[in-house]
mmCIF file of C-alpha atoms and ligand atoms in Angstrom:
data_model
loop_
_atom_site.group_PDB
_atom_site.id
_atom_site.type_symbol
_atom_site.label_atom_id
_atom_site.label_comp_id
_atom_site.label_asym_id
_atom_site.label_seq_id
_atom_site.Cartn_x
_atom_site.Cartn_y
_atom_site.Cartn_z
ATOM 1 C CA MET A 1 -38.574 150.708 -160.919
ATOM 2 C CA LYS A 2 -40.022 152.961 -158.216
ATOM 3 C CA THR A 3 -38.176 151.144 -155.438
ATOM 4 C CA ARG A 4 -34.976 151.341 -157.346
ATOM 5 C CA SER A 5 -35.161 155.090 -157.943
ATOM 6 C CA SER A 6 -36.045 155.866 -154.306
ATOM 7 C CA ASN A 7 -33.116 153.710 -153.179
ATOM 8 C CA ARG A 8 -30.993 155.665 -155.544
ATOM 9 C CA ARG A 9 -32.161 158.931 -153.956
ATOM 10 C CA ASP A 10 -31.412 157.621 -150.452
ATOM 11 C CA PHE A 11 -28.020 156.618 -151.683
ATOM 12 C CA LEU A 12 -27.321 160.075 -153.023
ATOM 13 C CA LYS A 13 -28.734 161.776 -149.892
ATOM 14 C CA SER A 14 -26.436 159.769 -147.663
ATOM 15 C CA GLY A 15 -23.595 161.662 -149.263
ATOM 16 C CA ALA A 16 -21.995 158.513 -150.574
ATOM 17 C CA GLY A 17 -19.703 159.004 -153.518
ATOM 18 C CA VAL A 18 -18.550 156.451 -156.033
ATOM 19 C CA GLY A 19 -15.671 155.100 -153.984
ATOM 20 C CA GLY A 20 -16.835 152.120 -151.916
ATOM 21 C CA ALA A 21 -19.911 153.877 -150.588
ATOM 22 C CA LEU A 22 -22.594 151.304 -151.320
ATOM 23 C CA LEU A 23 -22.063 149.525 -148.009
ATOM 24 C CA VAL A 24 -23.225 152.343 -145.791
ATOM 25 C CA GLY A 25 -26.109 153.420 -147.988
ATOM 26 C CA ALA A 26 -29.366 154.308 -146.269
ATOM 27 C CA ASP A 27 -28.800 152.748 -142.825
ATOM 28 C CA SER A 28 -25.886 154.937 -141.836
ATOM 29 C CA GLY A 29 -27.546 155.910 -138.555
ATOM 30 C CA ASN A 30 -25.908 153.210 -136.450
ATOM 31 C CA ALA A 31 -23.125 153.890 -133.999
ATOM 32 C CA ALA A 32 -20.389 152.006 -135.780
ATOM 33 C CA PRO A 33 -17.739 154.139 -137.444
ATOM 34 C CA ASN A 34 -18.889 155.107 -140.882
ATOM 35 C CA PRO A 35 -16.311 153.791 -143.333
ATOM 36 C CA GLN A 36 -17.351 156.441 -145.797
ATOM 37 C CA SER A 37 -16.734 159.369 -143.470
ATOM 38 C CA ALA A 38 -13.499 157.684 -142.373
ATOM 39 C CA GLN A 39 -12.404 157.268 -145.996
ATOM 40 C CA PRO A 40 -12.399 160.837 -147.260
ATOM 41 C CA ASP A 41 -11.611 161.590 -150.848
ATOM 42 C CA ALA A 42 -8.020 161.924 -151.895
ATOM 43 C CA ALA A 43 -8.141 165.700 -151.495
ATOM 44 C CA GLN A 44 -8.138 165.289 -147.701
ATOM 45 C CA PRO A 45 -4.761 164.524 -146.147
ATOM 46 C CA ALA A 46 -3.996 161.227 -144.458
ATOM 47 C CA PRO A 47 -2.955 161.386 -140.780
ATOM 48 C CA ASP A 48 0.683 162.354 -140.312
ATOM 49 C CA ASP A 49 1.296 159.257 -138.184
ATOM 50 C CA PRO A 50 -1.041 156.334 -138.870
ATOM 51 C CA THR A 51 0.267 154.549 -135.759
ATOM 52 C CA LYS A 52 -1.424 157.204 -133.575
ATOM 53 C CA VAL A 53 -4.923 156.912 -135.080
ATOM 54 C CA PRO A 54 -7.139 153.810 -135.004
ATOM 55 C CA GLY A 55 -7.791 152.543 -138.477
ATOM 56 C CA VAL A 56 -11.197 152.155 -140.055
ATOM 57 C CA PRO A 57 -13.059 148.813 -140.192
ATOM 58 C CA ALA A 58 -12.406 146.700 -143.245
ATOM 59 C CA ARG A 59 -15.133 146.801 -145.861
ATOM 60 C CA PRO A 60 -16.948 143.571 -146.762
ATOM 61 C CA TYR A 61 -16.145 144.096 -150.423
ATOM 62 C CA GLY A 62 -12.621 145.437 -150.819
ATOM 63 C CA GLU A 63 -11.826 148.665 -152.563
ATOM 64 C CA ARG A 64 -8.445 150.054 -153.517
ATOM 65 C CA SER A 65 -6.845 152.885 -151.575
ATOM 66 C CA ARG A 66 -8.419 156.279 -152.146
ATOM 67 C CA PHE A 67 -5.018 157.403 -153.406
ATOM 68 C CA GLU A 68 -5.053 154.969 -156.320
ATOM 69 C CA ARG A 69 -6.651 156.593 -159.350
ATOM 70 C CA ILE A 70 -5.816 154.621 -162.489
ATOM 71 C CA LEU A 71 -8.804 153.992 -164.751
ATOM 72 C CA ARG A 72 -9.840 152.445 -168.017
ATOM 73 C CA THR A 73 -10.100 155.197 -170.584
ATOM 74 C CA PRO A 74 -12.869 155.285 -173.173
ATOM 75 C CA SER A 75 -12.096 155.428 -176.884
ATOM 76 C CA PRO A 76 -13.005 158.718 -178.633
ATOM 77 C CA GLN A 77 -16.285 157.126 -179.821
ATOM 78 C CA GLY A 78 -17.047 155.778 -176.334
ATOM 79 C CA THR A 79 -17.557 152.232 -177.634
ATOM 80 C CA SER A 80 -14.608 150.644 -175.847
ATOM 81 C CA SER A 81 -12.262 151.304 -172.973
ATOM 82 C CA GLY A 82 -8.613 150.408 -172.669
ATOM 83 C CA THR A 83 -6.566 148.886 -169.864
ATOM 84 C CA PRO A 84 -3.865 151.096 -168.277
ATOM 85 C CA LEU A 85 -1.175 148.477 -168.974
ATOM 86 C CA GLN A 86 1.584 150.996 -168.220
ATOM 87 C CA ASP A 87 0.390 151.216 -164.601
ATOM 88 C CA LEU A 88 -0.103 147.498 -163.870
ATOM 89 C CA THR A 89 2.260 144.917 -162.399
ATOM 90 C CA GLY A 90 2.651 141.204 -163.103
ATOM 91 C CA ILE A 91 0.494 139.453 -165.705
ATOM 92 C CA ILE A 92 -3.054 139.537 -164.311
ATOM 93 C CA THR A 93 -5.362 142.398 -165.212
ATOM 94 C CA PRO A 94 -7.695 143.334 -162.348
ATOM 95 C CA SER A 95 -11.297 142.646 -163.365
ATOM 96 C CA SER A 96 -12.205 146.317 -162.855
ATOM 97 C CA LEU A 97 -9.538 147.371 -165.361
ATOM 98 C CA HIS A 98 -10.019 144.620 -167.984
ATOM 99 C CA PHE A 99 -10.545 146.250 -171.374
ATOM 100 C CA GLU A 100 -14.026 146.097 -172.834
ATOM 101 C CA ARG A 101 -15.628 146.729 -176.166
ATOM 102 C CA HIS A 102 -19.392 146.980 -176.269
ATOM 103 C CA HIS A 103 -21.579 147.384 -179.307
ATOM 104 C CA ALA A 104 -24.941 148.359 -177.792
ATOM 105 C CA GLY A 105 -24.216 149.097 -174.147
ATOM 106 C CA VAL A 106 -23.800 146.726 -171.211
ATOM 107 C CA PRO A 107 -26.982 144.708 -170.576
ATOM 108 C CA ASP A 108 -28.439 144.271 -167.092
ATOM 109 C CA ILE A 109 -29.061 140.508 -166.724
ATOM 110 C CA ASP A 110 -30.638 138.631 -163.812
ATOM 111 C CA PRO A 111 -28.701 135.339 -163.647
ATOM 112 C CA ARG A 112 -31.775 133.539 -162.253
ATOM 113 C CA ARG A 113 -33.656 134.284 -165.454
ATOM 114 C CA HIS A 114 -30.760 133.741 -167.846
ATOM 115 C CA ARG A 115 -30.769 130.620 -170.025
ATOM 116 C CA LEU A 116 -28.190 129.114 -172.376
ATOM 117 C CA LEU A 117 -29.699 127.277 -175.336
ATOM 118 C CA ILE A 118 -27.669 124.712 -177.286
ATOM 119 C CA HIS A 119 -29.497 123.546 -180.393
ATOM 120 C CA GLY A 120 -29.242 123.075 -184.155
ATOM 121 C CA MET A 121 -27.533 119.950 -185.473
ATOM 122 C CA VAL A 122 -27.607 118.107 -182.137
ATOM 123 C CA ASP A 123 -29.411 114.987 -180.906
ATOM 124 C CA ARG A 124 -30.499 116.463 -177.553
ATOM 125 C CA PRO A 125 -31.017 120.263 -177.484
ATOM 126 C CA LEU A 126 -30.218 121.764 -174.067
ATOM 127 C CA ILE A 127 -31.621 124.722 -172.180
ATOM 128 C CA LEU A 128 -29.392 125.379 -169.174
ATOM 129 C CA THR A 129 -29.922 127.647 -166.186
ATOM 130 C CA MET A 130 -26.805 129.124 -164.590
ATOM 131 C CA ASP A 131 -27.148 126.673 -161.692
ATOM 132 C CA GLU A 132 -27.303 123.774 -164.122
ATOM 133 C CA LEU A 133 -24.300 125.064 -166.050
ATOM 134 C CA LYS A 134 -22.286 125.300 -162.826
ATOM 135 C CA ARG A 135 -22.960 121.635 -161.998
ATOM 136 C CA PHE A 136 -20.755 120.560 -164.912
ATOM 137 C CA PRO A 137 -17.046 119.923 -164.202
ATOM 138 C CA SER A 138 -15.186 123.203 -164.623
ATOM 139 C CA VAL A 139 -11.676 124.450 -165.320
ATOM 140 C CA SER A 140 -9.750 127.666 -164.572
ATOM 141 C CA ARG A 141 -7.156 128.951 -167.010
ATOM 142 C CA ILE A 142 -5.105 132.113 -167.401
ATOM 143 C CA TYR A 143 -5.514 133.624 -170.865
ATOM 144 C CA PHE A 144 -4.980 136.993 -172.484
ATOM 145 C CA MET A 145 -7.719 138.450 -174.639
ATOM 146 C CA GLU A 146 -7.063 141.066 -177.298
ATOM 147 C CA CYS A 147 -9.483 142.974 -179.495
ATOM 148 C CA SER A 148 -8.333 142.311 -183.058
ATOM 149 C CA GLY A 149 -8.743 146.053 -183.597
ATOM 150 C CA ASN A 150 -6.231 146.805 -180.844
ATOM 151 C CA GLY A 151 -3.936 149.462 -182.245
ATOM 152 C CA TYR A 152 -6.358 150.016 -185.129
ATOM 153 C CA ARG A 153 -5.559 153.405 -186.601
ATOM 154 C CA ARG A 154 -3.989 154.248 -183.307
ATOM 155 C CA LYS A 155 -0.379 154.422 -184.382
ATOM 156 C CA GLY A 156 -0.400 157.891 -182.835
ATOM 157 C CA GLY A 157 -1.617 156.823 -179.391
ATOM 158 C CA ARG A 158 0.300 158.769 -176.784
ATOM 159 C CA THR A 159 0.428 156.089 -174.089
ATOM 160 C CA VAL A 160 0.429 152.278 -174.030
ATOM 161 C CA GLN A 161 -3.195 152.513 -172.930
ATOM 162 C CA GLU A 162 -4.234 154.794 -175.796
ATOM 163 C CA ALA A 163 -2.240 152.910 -178.416
ATOM 164 C CA HIS A 164 -2.687 149.281 -177.310
ATOM 165 C CA GLY A 165 -5.047 149.159 -174.301
ATOM 166 C CA LEU A 166 -7.550 146.708 -175.797
ATOM 167 C CA VAL A 167 -5.696 143.674 -174.426
ATOM 168 C CA SER A 168 -5.842 142.192 -170.927
ATOM 169 C CA CYS A 169 -5.112 138.909 -169.153
ATOM 170 C CA ALA A 170 -7.190 137.169 -166.499
ATOM 171 C CA GLU A 171 -7.990 133.811 -164.969
ATOM 172 C CA TRP A 172 -11.197 132.498 -166.528
ATOM 173 C CA THR A 173 -13.355 129.746 -165.039
ATOM 174 C CA GLY A 174 -16.046 127.815 -166.804
ATOM 175 C CA VAL A 175 -17.137 124.630 -168.522
ATOM 176 C CA ALA A 176 -15.398 123.229 -171.593
ATOM 177 C CA LEU A 177 -17.696 123.846 -174.553
ATOM 178 C CA SER A 178 -16.691 120.395 -175.849
ATOM 179 C CA LEU A 179 -18.350 118.872 -172.781
ATOM 180 C CA LEU A 180 -21.631 120.715 -173.390
ATOM 181 C CA LEU A 181 -21.559 119.832 -177.099
ATOM 182 C CA SER A 182 -20.924 116.172 -176.248
ATOM 183 C CA GLU A 183 -23.854 116.303 -173.846
ATOM 184 C CA ALA A 184 -26.036 117.664 -176.650
ATOM 185 C CA GLY A 185 -24.646 115.173 -179.191
ATOM 186 C CA VAL A 186 -23.246 116.836 -182.307
ATOM 187 C CA GLN A 187 -24.660 115.341 -185.514
ATOM 188 C CA GLN A 188 -22.822 114.213 -188.651
ATOM 189 C CA GLY A 189 -22.247 117.028 -191.113
ATOM 190 C CA ALA A 190 -21.920 119.770 -188.508
ATOM 191 C CA GLY A 191 -18.888 121.988 -189.066
ATOM 192 C CA TRP A 192 -19.461 125.268 -187.238
ATOM 193 C CA ILE A 193 -21.229 126.783 -184.290
ATOM 194 C CA VAL A 194 -22.939 130.159 -184.172
ATOM 195 C CA ALA A 195 -22.753 131.922 -180.807
ATOM 196 C CA GLU A 196 -25.202 134.689 -179.910
ATOM 197 C CA GLY A 197 -25.155 137.178 -177.035
ATOM 198 C CA SER A 198 -28.127 138.699 -175.207
ATOM 199 C CA ASP A 199 -27.015 142.298 -175.533
ATOM 200 C CA ALA A 200 -29.000 144.761 -177.621
ATOM 201 C CA ALA A 201 -26.616 144.159 -180.562
ATOM 202 C CA LYS A 202 -27.213 140.388 -180.360
ATOM 203 C CA MET A 203 -23.500 139.979 -181.062
ATOM 204 C CA THR A 204 -23.206 136.872 -183.236
ATOM 205 C CA ARG A 205 -20.129 135.037 -184.496
ATOM 206 C CA SER A 206 -19.419 131.781 -186.319
ATOM 207 C CA ILE A 207 -16.708 129.480 -184.949
ATOM 208 C CA PRO A 208 -15.338 126.304 -186.563
ATOM 209 C CA LEU A 209 -16.403 123.161 -184.722
ATOM 210 C CA THR A 210 -12.763 122.014 -184.502
ATOM 211 C CA LYS A 211 -11.971 125.029 -182.282
ATOM 212 C CA ALA A 212 -15.243 124.711 -180.354
ATOM 213 C CA MET A 213 -14.319 121.090 -179.499
ATOM 214 C CA ASN A 214 -10.733 122.015 -178.633
ATOM 215 C CA ASP A 215 -10.218 124.611 -175.887
ATOM 216 C CA VAL A 216 -13.218 126.977 -175.876
ATOM 217 C CA LEU A 217 -14.746 127.748 -172.467
ATOM 218 C CA VAL A 218 -18.256 128.742 -171.485
ATOM 219 C CA ALA A 219 -16.978 131.025 -168.738
ATOM 220 C CA TYR A 220 -18.778 132.436 -165.718
ATOM 221 C CA GLY A 221 -15.765 133.247 -163.519
ATOM 222 C CA GLN A 222 -13.054 135.887 -163.841
ATOM 223 C CA ASN A 223 -10.186 136.281 -161.385
ATOM 224 C CA GLY A 224 -11.942 134.199 -158.748
ATOM 225 C CA GLU A 225 -15.413 135.739 -158.802
ATOM 226 C CA ALA A 226 -18.306 136.170 -161.177
ATOM 227 C CA LEU A 227 -17.654 137.873 -164.504
ATOM 228 C CA ARG A 228 -18.073 141.633 -164.426
ATOM 229 C CA PRO A 229 -21.109 142.896 -166.391
ATOM 230 C CA GLU A 230 -18.762 144.472 -168.962
ATOM 231 C CA GLN A 231 -17.181 141.033 -169.434
ATOM 232 C CA GLY A 232 -20.437 139.245 -170.162
ATOM 233 C CA TYR A 233 -22.124 138.530 -166.824
ATOM 234 C CA PRO A 234 -23.445 135.971 -166.140
ATOM 235 C CA VAL A 235 -21.760 133.893 -168.873
ATOM 236 C CA ARG A 236 -19.598 134.393 -171.953
ATOM 237 C CA LEU A 237 -17.750 132.399 -174.523
ATOM 238 C CA PHE A 238 -13.962 132.403 -174.165
ATOM 239 C CA VAL A 239 -12.065 131.413 -177.309
ATOM 240 C CA PRO A 240 -8.374 131.219 -176.325
ATOM 241 C CA GLY A 241 -5.930 133.057 -178.564
ATOM 242 C CA TRP A 242 -8.564 134.273 -180.995
ATOM 243 C CA GLU A 243 -9.749 137.826 -181.558
ATOM 244 C CA GLY A 244 -11.698 139.204 -178.607
ATOM 245 C CA ASN A 245 -14.828 139.923 -180.619
ATOM 246 C CA ILE A 246 -15.495 136.203 -181.048
ATOM 247 C CA CYS A 247 -15.600 135.644 -177.273
ATOM 248 C CA VAL A 248 -19.335 136.406 -177.313
ATOM 249 C CA LYS A 249 -20.486 137.997 -174.061
ATOM 250 C CA TRP A 250 -23.836 137.586 -172.295
ATOM 251 C CA LEU A 251 -24.013 134.254 -174.122
ATOM 252 C CA ARG A 252 -27.541 132.934 -174.620
ATOM 253 C CA ARG A 253 -27.421 130.654 -177.639
ATOM 254 C CA ILE A 254 -25.116 128.222 -179.397
ATOM 255 C CA LYS A 255 -26.424 126.759 -182.606
ATOM 256 C CA VAL A 256 -24.555 123.863 -184.198
ATOM 257 C CA VAL A 257 -24.583 124.362 -187.972
ATOM 258 C CA ASP A 258 -22.912 123.172 -191.168
ATOM 259 C CA GLN A 259 -21.414 126.465 -192.374
ATOM 260 C CA PRO A 260 -20.496 129.951 -191.121
ATOM 261 C CA TYR A 261 -23.411 132.367 -190.929
ATOM 262 C CA MET A 262 -21.615 135.410 -192.425
ATOM 263 C CA THR A 263 -22.790 137.745 -189.669
ATOM 264 C CA ARG A 264 -22.074 141.466 -189.642
ATOM 265 C CA GLU A 265 -19.097 140.954 -187.347
ATOM 266 C CA GLU A 266 -17.375 138.611 -189.806
ATOM 267 C CA THR A 267 -18.212 140.344 -193.084
ATOM 268 C CA SER A 268 -18.456 144.127 -192.878
ATOM 269 C CA LYS A 269 -16.396 144.176 -189.655
ATOM 270 C CA TYR A 270 -13.401 142.153 -188.430
ATOM 271 C CA THR A 271 -12.200 141.383 -191.943
ATOM 272 C CA ASP A 272 -8.898 142.667 -193.270
ATOM 273 C CA LEU A 273 -8.974 144.617 -196.539
ATOM 274 C CA MET A 274 -5.857 143.827 -198.598
ATOM 275 C CA PRO A 275 -4.098 145.957 -201.234
ATOM 276 C CA ASP A 276 -5.702 143.976 -204.111
ATOM 277 C CA GLY A 277 -9.181 144.925 -202.914
ATOM 278 C CA LYS A 278 -9.972 141.508 -201.497
ATOM 279 C CA ALA A 279 -10.485 141.017 -197.786
ATOM 280 C CA ARG A 280 -9.063 138.368 -195.519
ATOM 281 C CA GLN A 281 -11.921 136.786 -193.579
ATOM 282 C CA PHE A 282 -11.993 134.597 -190.456
ATOM 283 C CA THR A 283 -8.536 135.726 -189.393
ATOM 284 C CA PHE A 284 -9.030 134.434 -185.899
ATOM 285 C CA GLU A 285 -5.646 133.976 -184.239
ATOM 286 C CA MET A 286 -3.932 136.878 -182.590
ATOM 287 C CA ASP A 287 -0.327 137.268 -183.698
ATOM 288 C CA PRO A 288 2.687 137.521 -181.375
ATOM 289 C CA LYS A 289 3.038 140.973 -179.884
ATOM 290 C CA SER A 290 5.044 142.645 -177.160
ATOM 291 C CA LEU A 291 5.087 146.074 -175.586
ATOM 292 C CA ILE A 292 7.463 147.828 -173.267
ATOM 293 C CA THR A 293 5.173 149.204 -170.566
ATOM 294 C CA PHE A 294 7.966 150.973 -168.683
ATOM 295 C CA PRO A 295 9.331 153.347 -169.793
ATOM 296 C CA SER A 296 6.510 154.168 -172.195
ATOM 297 C CA GLY A 297 4.683 157.064 -173.790
ATOM 298 C CA GLY A 298 3.548 159.822 -171.445
ATOM 299 C CA GLN A 299 5.979 158.823 -168.678
ATOM 300 C CA LYS A 300 9.040 160.824 -167.647
ATOM 301 C CA LEU A 301 12.355 159.507 -166.366
ATOM 302 C CA PRO A 302 13.754 161.661 -163.544
ATOM 303 C CA GLY A 303 17.341 161.492 -164.852
ATOM 304 C CA PRO A 304 20.178 159.260 -166.044
ATOM 305 C CA GLY A 305 20.876 156.054 -164.148
ATOM 306 C CA PHE A 306 19.596 152.531 -163.719
ATOM 307 C CA TYR A 307 16.107 151.519 -164.842
ATOM 308 C CA GLU A 308 14.415 148.171 -165.209
ATOM 309 C CA ILE A 309 12.716 148.096 -168.586
ATOM 310 C CA SER A 310 9.600 145.960 -168.237
ATOM 311 C CA GLY A 311 6.783 144.882 -170.475
ATOM 312 C CA LEU A 312 4.368 142.231 -171.687
ATOM 313 C CA ALA A 313 4.413 139.722 -174.532
ATOM 314 C CA TRP A 314 1.752 137.308 -175.771
ATOM 315 C CA SER A 315 0.770 135.141 -178.725
ATOM 316 C CA GLY A 316 -2.545 133.602 -179.702
ATOM 317 C CA ARG A 317 -0.697 130.546 -180.985
ATOM 318 C CA GLY A 318 0.968 129.435 -177.760
ATOM 319 C CA ALA A 319 3.706 130.387 -175.327
ATOM 320 C CA ILE A 320 6.260 133.155 -175.703
ATOM 321 C CA ARG A 321 9.763 131.729 -176.138
ATOM 322 C CA ARG A 322 11.854 134.854 -176.392
ATOM 323 C CA VAL A 323 11.663 138.603 -175.966
ATOM 324 C CA GLU A 324 14.501 140.806 -177.164
ATOM 325 C CA VAL A 325 15.003 144.436 -176.257
ATOM 326 C CA SER A 326 16.849 147.104 -178.195
ATOM 327 C CA VAL A 327 18.011 150.272 -176.449
ATOM 328 C CA ASP A 328 19.587 151.799 -179.570
ATOM 329 C CA GLY A 329 16.753 152.091 -182.067
ATOM 330 C CA GLY A 330 16.962 148.523 -183.343
ATOM 331 C CA ARG A 331 20.665 148.051 -184.142
ATOM 332 C CA ILE A 332 21.474 145.615 -181.318
ATOM 333 C CA TRP A 333 18.940 143.240 -179.777
ATOM 334 C CA GLN A 334 19.511 141.563 -176.404
ATOM 335 C CA ASP A 335 17.475 138.902 -174.626
ATOM 336 C CA ALA A 336 15.153 140.072 -171.886
ATOM 337 C CA ARG A 337 14.460 137.926 -168.834
ATOM 338 C CA LEU A 338 11.112 136.118 -168.992
ATOM 339 C CA GLN A 339 9.417 135.994 -165.623
ATOM 340 C CA SER A 340 7.721 132.747 -164.559
ATOM 341 C CA PRO A 341 5.124 131.575 -165.189
ATOM 342 C CA VAL A 342 5.421 131.598 -168.973
ATOM 343 C CA LEU A 343 1.984 130.278 -169.922
ATOM 344 C CA PRO A 344 0.565 129.576 -173.371
ATOM 345 C CA ILE A 345 -1.891 132.203 -174.652
ATOM 346 C CA ALA A 346 -1.215 134.425 -171.634
ATOM 347 C CA PHE A 347 0.711 137.575 -170.861
ATOM 348 C CA THR A 348 4.401 136.934 -170.205
ATOM 349 C CA ARG A 349 6.161 139.610 -168.173
ATOM 350 C CA PHE A 350 9.669 140.463 -169.367
ATOM 351 C CA ARG A 351 12.376 142.506 -167.655
ATOM 352 C CA PHE A 352 15.631 144.040 -168.826
ATOM 353 C CA GLY A 353 18.135 146.017 -166.738
ATOM 354 C CA TRP A 354 19.261 149.234 -168.449
ATOM 355 C CA LYS A 355 21.536 152.098 -167.597
ATOM 356 C CA TRP A 356 20.441 155.289 -169.280
ATOM 357 C CA ASP A 357 23.248 157.739 -170.047
ATOM 358 C CA GLY A 358 20.870 160.652 -170.588
ATOM 359 C CA ALA A 359 21.091 160.752 -174.395
ATOM 360 C CA GLU A 360 18.031 160.440 -176.647
ATOM 361 C CA VAL A 361 17.226 156.775 -177.368
ATOM 362 C CA VAL A 362 14.481 154.610 -178.839
ATOM 363 C CA LEU A 363 13.501 151.544 -176.777
ATOM 364 C CA GLN A 364 11.879 148.571 -178.533
ATOM 365 C CA SER A 365 10.856 144.998 -177.771
ATOM 366 C CA ARG A 366 10.421 142.076 -180.146
ATOM 367 C CA CYS A 367 8.912 138.713 -179.230
ATOM 368 C CA THR A 368 9.054 135.220 -180.695
ATOM 369 C CA ASP A 369 6.492 132.560 -179.885
ATOM 370 C CA GLU A 370 6.904 128.792 -179.553
ATOM 371 C CA HIS A 371 6.191 128.339 -183.272
ATOM 372 C CA GLY A 372 9.028 130.670 -184.201
ATOM 373 C CA ASP A 373 6.709 133.494 -185.301
ATOM 374 C CA VAL A 374 8.438 136.829 -184.763
ATOM 375 C CA GLN A 375 6.800 140.193 -184.153
ATOM 376 C CA PRO A 376 7.318 142.240 -187.357
ATOM 377 C CA VAL A 377 8.358 145.822 -187.961
ATOM 378 C CA LEU A 378 5.618 148.198 -189.138
ATOM 379 C CA GLU A 379 7.187 148.576 -192.605
ATOM 380 C CA ASP A 380 6.909 144.819 -193.226
ATOM 381 C CA LEU A 381 3.272 144.787 -192.111
ATOM 382 C CA VAL A 382 2.434 147.670 -194.445
ATOM 383 C CA ARG A 383 4.318 145.995 -197.309
ATOM 384 C CA ALA A 384 2.323 142.784 -196.804
ATOM 385 C CA ARG A 385 -1.095 144.252 -196.093
ATOM 386 C CA GLY A 386 -1.149 147.758 -197.539
ATOM 387 C CA GLU A 387 -2.541 150.820 -195.844
ATOM 388 C CA ASN A 388 -6.224 149.963 -195.549
ATOM 389 C CA TRP A 389 -6.083 147.181 -193.063
ATOM 390 C CA GLY A 390 -6.720 147.828 -189.426
ATOM 391 C CA TYR A 391 -7.062 144.550 -187.566
ATOM 392 C CA HIS A 392 -4.291 142.304 -186.240
ATOM 393 C CA PHE A 393 -1.893 145.200 -185.745
ATOM 394 C CA ASN A 394 1.213 143.827 -184.011
ATOM 395 C CA PRO A 395 4.266 145.813 -185.120
ATOM 396 C CA ILE A 396 7.314 146.364 -182.956
ATOM 397 C CA GLN A 397 6.511 149.385 -180.801
ATOM 398 C CA GLY A 398 9.228 151.947 -180.111
ATOM 399 C CA TRP A 399 9.274 154.522 -177.347
ATOM 400 C CA LYS A 400 11.554 157.534 -177.757
ATOM 401 C CA VAL A 401 13.202 158.774 -174.575
ATOM 402 C CA SER A 402 14.272 162.391 -174.989
ATOM 403 C CA ALA A 403 17.216 163.972 -173.186
ATOM 404 C CA ASP A 404 14.818 165.588 -170.703
ATOM 405 C CA GLY A 405 13.498 162.114 -169.769
ATOM 406 C CA SER A 406 10.101 162.486 -171.451
ATOM 407 C CA VAL A 407 8.910 159.439 -173.410
ATOM 408 C CA GLN A 408 6.987 159.562 -176.693
ATOM 409 C CA ASN A 409 5.449 157.069 -179.111
ATOM 410 C CA ALA A 410 8.135 156.506 -181.772
ATOM 411 C CA LEU A 411 5.541 155.095 -184.233
ATOM 412 C CA ALA A 412 3.531 158.348 -184.163
HETATM 413 CO CO1 LIG B 501 -9.446 138.853 -187.604
#
């Protein structure tokens, strides 16, 4: 602890800020150009002509330009932070901006001391180190993940990020859970697994064995490198298409059992209270949803003319087949262009050319997945589920463009 705090003081004394400063740290006395002093904060102007000034050395671990400022934003309670989807391109969410929801802070885990235990109704219980886990054959797959509370009581969110930021999409690398379970030897009569994290909340969820043996990953990689601590470093469960909460982070234990364990996160939380007073439980799959990310709430169009409407669509049940856009408040719907690749259980980027005449309009998108499931309007969701429910919120989202070009949340 002492070493750590004195390093911390040296770090602060060296004048290093938060932006890419760790590399220079305490030994900044050498003659090489100091990347930190050469990378001033965004308040300082860049050279008028960058061809007349030698550039700075590249940093061993890349950072974005000092002029790029987009951030995850914390929820009002500070227990989650949303992705700035309105500011991102393509379908991959940078690891640094992937949404996160933590329940007792982000644990600090030494991967050399971390173990994954697989036990319960198995013939050969396993205790795996990270090195042992990484010796198994692995796979990489691009999947979205969405908190099932995304949009929860946030109908009034001003921006895409505030209203729907608890969804992201990344490439995940790991070992098929089915392989590890086969290695352990699942016994007759087993029907579920219980997954437990090593955070201070000991996040615990029950998962049917059929899903566990299908496409679940024990993931240690994200976008080509190790998981970020907020995403479960050194290892997490990834349950494709199912609510984010079940993708247990900082995974330390999988117990094979015969029935669900009725943990807090599947009884008092992450259940859907219906109008008749009963609650839907184990609603795992995330429904089809789409969002226009440009133009969207909080943005301002400079004036009439051509714009490319663009957004994201996804479904927990497979690939997106169709996205329609309405530029007249929902009277006429036209097909948007789906950009390749259109992957199952991943973000699909859609685009739609639009000429704005300067009059007030409401822009909306509506997606259909490969099973024919269509994103509903809010009124239909409320009719089916009442007013008390909060999870699995996937209504068609409208953005109102006013005559002055400002864009507001039409659901607010
Ligand atoms: Co649910």
